[in-house]
Amino acid sequence: QVQLVESGGGLVQPGGSLRLSCAASGSFVRINTMGWYRQAPGKERELVAFVTSDGGIIKYGDFVKGRFTISRDNAKNTLYLQMNSLKLEDTAIYYCNAVLSISYYSTQNYWGQGTQVAVSS
């Protein structure tokens, strides 16, 4: 069974920083694209950032504006999101997403359980 487990969320003041992690475990052949999404109360889930398996393509949501950095450690099957200069509007549940090759012929999309990020003074 495949699991994506996020960690690193919490409460931070405006202008502060947090580093989120997402560790993939279970039975799979390969991790393809990984990304972070977020959902604030009353809003739709939106893309924060994604990165391809080799790191060759990285895309950020327009609201990031250079404040966040996505990275991955393929040896550890782990995805990271370094968030700096956090704003009140960054408050949301942050979800890890991964497209996994569960066999040589099949891929599936997985979500983590989410980690809460709260920015408040």
PDB file of C-alpha atoms in Angstrom:
ATOM      1  CA  GLN A   1       0.000   0.000   0.000  1.00  0.00           C
ATOM      2  CA  VAL A   2       1.357   3.388  -0.966  1.00  0.00           C
ATOM      3  CA  GLN A   3       1.426   6.206   1.551  1.00  0.00           C
ATOM      4  CA  LEU A   4       2.360   9.860   1.322  1.00  0.00           C
ATOM      5  CA  VAL A   5       3.034  11.316   4.742  1.00  0.00           C
ATOM      6  CA  GLU A   6       3.417  15.062   5.153  1.00  0.00           C
ATOM      7  CA  SER A   7       5.083  16.824   8.052  1.00  0.00           C
ATOM      8  CA  GLY A   8       6.374  20.252   8.959  1.00  0.00           C
ATOM      9  CA  GLY A   9       3.189  22.277   9.159  1.00  0.00           C
ATOM     10  CA  GLY A  10       2.404  24.515  12.075  1.00  0.00           C
ATOM     11  CA  LEU A  11       1.724  28.023  13.307  1.00  0.00           C
ATOM     12  CA  VAL A  12       4.036  30.810  12.199  1.00  0.00           C
ATOM     13  CA  GLN A  13       3.985  34.589  12.273  1.00  0.00           C
ATOM     14  CA  PRO A  14       3.788  36.652   9.084  1.00  0.00           C
ATOM     15  CA  GLY A  15       7.198  36.839   7.470  1.00  0.00           C
ATOM     16  CA  GLY A  16       8.245  33.544   9.004  1.00  0.00           C
ATOM     17  CA  SER A  17       9.321  30.298   7.385  1.00  0.00           C
ATOM     18  CA  LEU A  18       8.309  26.659   7.369  1.00  0.00           C
ATOM     19  CA  ARG A  19       9.640  23.594   5.628  1.00  0.00           C
ATOM     20  CA  LEU A  20       7.203  20.905   4.615  1.00  0.00           C
ATOM     21  CA  SER A  21       8.222  17.334   3.875  1.00  0.00           C
ATOM     22  CA  CYS A  22       6.385  14.500   2.160  1.00  0.00           C
ATOM     23  CA  ALA A  23       7.724  10.973   2.352  1.00  0.00           C
ATOM     24  CA  ALA A  24       6.470   8.292  -0.006  1.00  0.00           C
ATOM     25  CA  SER A  25       6.480   4.684   1.082  1.00  0.00           C
ATOM     26  CA  GLY A  26       5.055   1.391  -0.055  1.00  0.00           C
ATOM     27  CA  SER A  27       5.229  -0.656  -3.193  1.00  0.00           C
ATOM     28  CA  PHE A  28       5.927   1.214  -6.380  1.00  0.00           C
ATOM     29  CA  VAL A  29       8.374   1.160  -9.252  1.00  0.00           C
ATOM     30  CA  ARG A  30       9.004   4.844  -9.648  1.00  0.00           C
ATOM     31  CA  ILE A  31       7.886   8.240  -8.432  1.00  0.00           C
ATOM     32  CA  ASN A  32       7.093  10.546 -11.304  1.00  0.00           C
ATOM     33  CA  THR A  33       5.865  14.105 -10.838  1.00  0.00           C
ATOM     34  CA  MET A  34       5.429  15.289  -7.252  1.00  0.00           C
ATOM     35  CA  GLY A  35       3.789  18.450  -6.081  1.00  0.00           C
ATOM     36  CA  TRP A  36       2.216  20.482  -3.358  1.00  0.00           C
ATOM     37  CA  TYR A  37      -1.337  21.788  -3.392  1.00  0.00           C
ATOM     38  CA  ARG A  38      -3.208  23.781  -0.801  1.00  0.00           C
ATOM     39  CA  GLN A  39      -6.784  24.405   0.188  1.00  0.00           C
ATOM     40  CA  ALA A  40      -7.953  27.272   2.340  1.00  0.00           C
ATOM     41  CA  PRO A  41     -11.366  27.269   4.018  1.00  0.00           C
ATOM     42  CA  GLY A  42     -14.096  27.994   1.502  1.00  0.00           C
ATOM     43  CA  LYS A  43     -11.714  27.885  -1.448  1.00  0.00           C
ATOM     44  CA  GLU A  44     -10.805  25.363  -4.072  1.00  0.00           C
ATOM     45  CA  ARG A  45      -7.629  23.358  -3.919  1.00  0.00           C
ATOM     46  CA  GLU A  46      -4.865  25.091  -5.864  1.00  0.00           C
ATOM     47  CA  LEU A  47      -1.417  24.232  -7.109  1.00  0.00           C
ATOM     48  CA  VAL A  48       1.478  25.481  -5.030  1.00  0.00           C
ATOM     49  CA  ALA A  49       4.296  23.861  -6.988  1.00  0.00           C
ATOM     50  CA  PHE A  50       5.274  20.684  -8.777  1.00  0.00           C
ATOM     51  CA  VAL A  51       8.518  19.114  -9.900  1.00  0.00           C
ATOM     52  CA  THR A  52       9.168  16.354 -12.409  1.00  0.00           C
ATOM     53  CA  SER A  53      11.063  13.206 -11.527  1.00  0.00           C
ATOM     54  CA  ASP A  54      14.423  14.483 -12.720  1.00  0.00           C
ATOM     55  CA  GLY A  55      13.836  17.997 -11.456  1.00  0.00           C
ATOM     56  CA  GLY A  56      13.960  19.295 -14.984  1.00  0.00           C
ATOM     57  CA  ILE A  57      10.601  21.023 -14.849  1.00  0.00           C
ATOM     58  CA  ILE A  58       9.400  23.044 -11.876  1.00  0.00           C
ATOM     59  CA  LYS A  59       6.262  25.143 -11.833  1.00  0.00           C
ATOM     60  CA  TYR A  60       4.917  27.411  -9.135  1.00  0.00           C
ATOM     61  CA  GLY A  61       1.540  28.942  -8.566  1.00  0.00           C
ATOM     62  CA  ASP A  62       1.389  32.622  -9.464  1.00  0.00           C
ATOM     63  CA  PHE A  63       0.971  33.629  -5.837  1.00  0.00           C
ATOM     64  CA  VAL A  64       4.340  32.133  -4.836  1.00  0.00           C
ATOM     65  CA  LYS A  65       6.327  35.006  -6.364  1.00  0.00           C
ATOM     66  CA  GLY A  66       9.748  33.629  -5.388  1.00  0.00           C
ATOM     67  CA  ARG A  67       8.875  32.935  -1.757  1.00  0.00           C
ATOM     68  CA  PHE A  68       8.715  29.124  -1.922  1.00  0.00           C
ATOM     69  CA  THR A  69      11.154  26.516  -3.191  1.00  0.00           C
ATOM     70  CA  ILE A  70      10.174  22.971  -4.093  1.00  0.00           C
ATOM     71  CA  SER A  71      12.760  20.216  -4.114  1.00  0.00           C
ATOM     72  CA  ARG A  72      12.960  16.455  -3.945  1.00  0.00           C
ATOM     73  CA  ASP A  73      15.397  13.804  -2.796  1.00  0.00           C
ATOM     74  CA  ASN A  74      14.786  10.781  -4.979  1.00  0.00           C
ATOM     75  CA  ALA A  75      17.070   8.597  -2.880  1.00  0.00           C
ATOM     76  CA  LYS A  76      14.796   9.230   0.108  1.00  0.00           C
ATOM     77  CA  ASN A  77      11.527   9.308  -1.869  1.00  0.00           C
ATOM     78  CA  THR A  78      10.864  12.655  -0.247  1.00  0.00           C
ATOM     79  CA  LEU A  79       9.490  15.947  -1.454  1.00  0.00           C
ATOM     80  CA  TYR A  80      10.115  19.282   0.248  1.00  0.00           C
ATOM     81  CA  LEU A  81       8.639  22.750   0.208  1.00  0.00           C
ATOM     82  CA  GLN A  82      10.615  25.567   1.763  1.00  0.00           C
ATOM     83  CA  MET A  83       8.262  28.453   2.447  1.00  0.00           C
ATOM     84  CA  ASN A  84       9.675  31.860   3.298  1.00  0.00           C
ATOM     85  CA  SER A  85       8.077  35.274   3.794  1.00  0.00           C
ATOM     86  CA  LEU A  86       4.801  33.637   4.728  1.00  0.00           C
ATOM     87  CA  LYS A  87       1.667  35.746   4.542  1.00  0.00           C
ATOM     88  CA  LEU A  88      -1.675  35.517   6.271  1.00  0.00           C
ATOM     89  CA  GLU A  89      -3.212  34.337   3.013  1.00  0.00           C
ATOM     90  CA  ASP A  90      -0.883  31.335   2.934  1.00  0.00           C
ATOM     91  CA  THR A  91      -2.960  29.776   5.706  1.00  0.00           C
ATOM     92  CA  ALA A  92      -4.331  26.501   4.358  1.00  0.00           C
ATOM     93  CA  ILE A  93      -4.038  22.752   4.483  1.00  0.00           C
ATOM     94  CA  TYR A  94      -1.126  21.733   2.303  1.00  0.00           C
ATOM     95  CA  TYR A  95      -1.367  18.440   0.458  1.00  0.00           C
ATOM     96  CA  CYS A  96       1.354  16.376  -1.123  1.00  0.00           C
ATOM     97  CA  ASN A  97       0.604  14.799  -4.488  1.00  0.00           C
ATOM     98  CA  ALA A  98       2.543  12.184  -6.386  1.00  0.00           C
ATOM     99  CA  VAL A  99       2.106  10.264  -9.591  1.00  0.00           C
ATOM    100  CA  LEU A 100       3.541   6.823  -9.000  1.00  0.00           C
ATOM    101  CA  SER A 101       4.310   4.019 -11.363  1.00  0.00           C
ATOM    102  CA  ILE A 102       2.894   1.117  -9.377  1.00  0.00           C
ATOM    103  CA  SER A 103       3.989  -1.269 -12.105  1.00  0.00           C
ATOM    104  CA  TYR A 104       5.793  -0.937 -15.400  1.00  0.00           C
ATOM    105  CA  TYR A 105       2.420  -0.537 -17.116  1.00  0.00           C
ATOM    106  CA  SER A 106       0.360   1.469 -14.681  1.00  0.00           C
ATOM    107  CA  THR A 107       0.504   4.817 -12.916  1.00  0.00           C
ATOM    108  CA  GLN A 108      -1.713   6.152 -10.166  1.00  0.00           C
ATOM    109  CA  ASN A 109      -2.210   9.488  -8.523  1.00  0.00           C
ATOM    110  CA  TYR A 110      -1.851   9.686  -4.745  1.00  0.00           C
ATOM    111  CA  TRP A 111      -2.563  12.317  -2.116  1.00  0.00           C
ATOM    112  CA  GLY A 112      -1.265  12.757   1.372  1.00  0.00           C
ATOM    113  CA  GLN A 113      -3.519  13.449   4.331  1.00  0.00           C
ATOM    114  CA  GLY A 114      -2.553  17.113   4.466  1.00  0.00           C
ATOM    115  CA  THR A 115      -0.678  19.275   6.935  1.00  0.00           C
ATOM    116  CA  GLN A 116      -2.033  22.497   8.367  1.00  0.00           C
ATOM    117  CA  VAL A 117      -0.128  25.729   7.869  1.00  0.00           C
ATOM    118  CA  ALA A 118      -1.428  28.670   9.869  1.00  0.00           C
ATOM    119  CA  VAL A 119       0.043  32.140   9.510  1.00  0.00           C
ATOM    120  CA  SER A 120      -1.082  34.465  12.250  1.00  0.00           C
ATOM    121  CA  SER A 121       0.219  37.336  14.308  1.00  0.00           C
TER     122      SER A 121
END
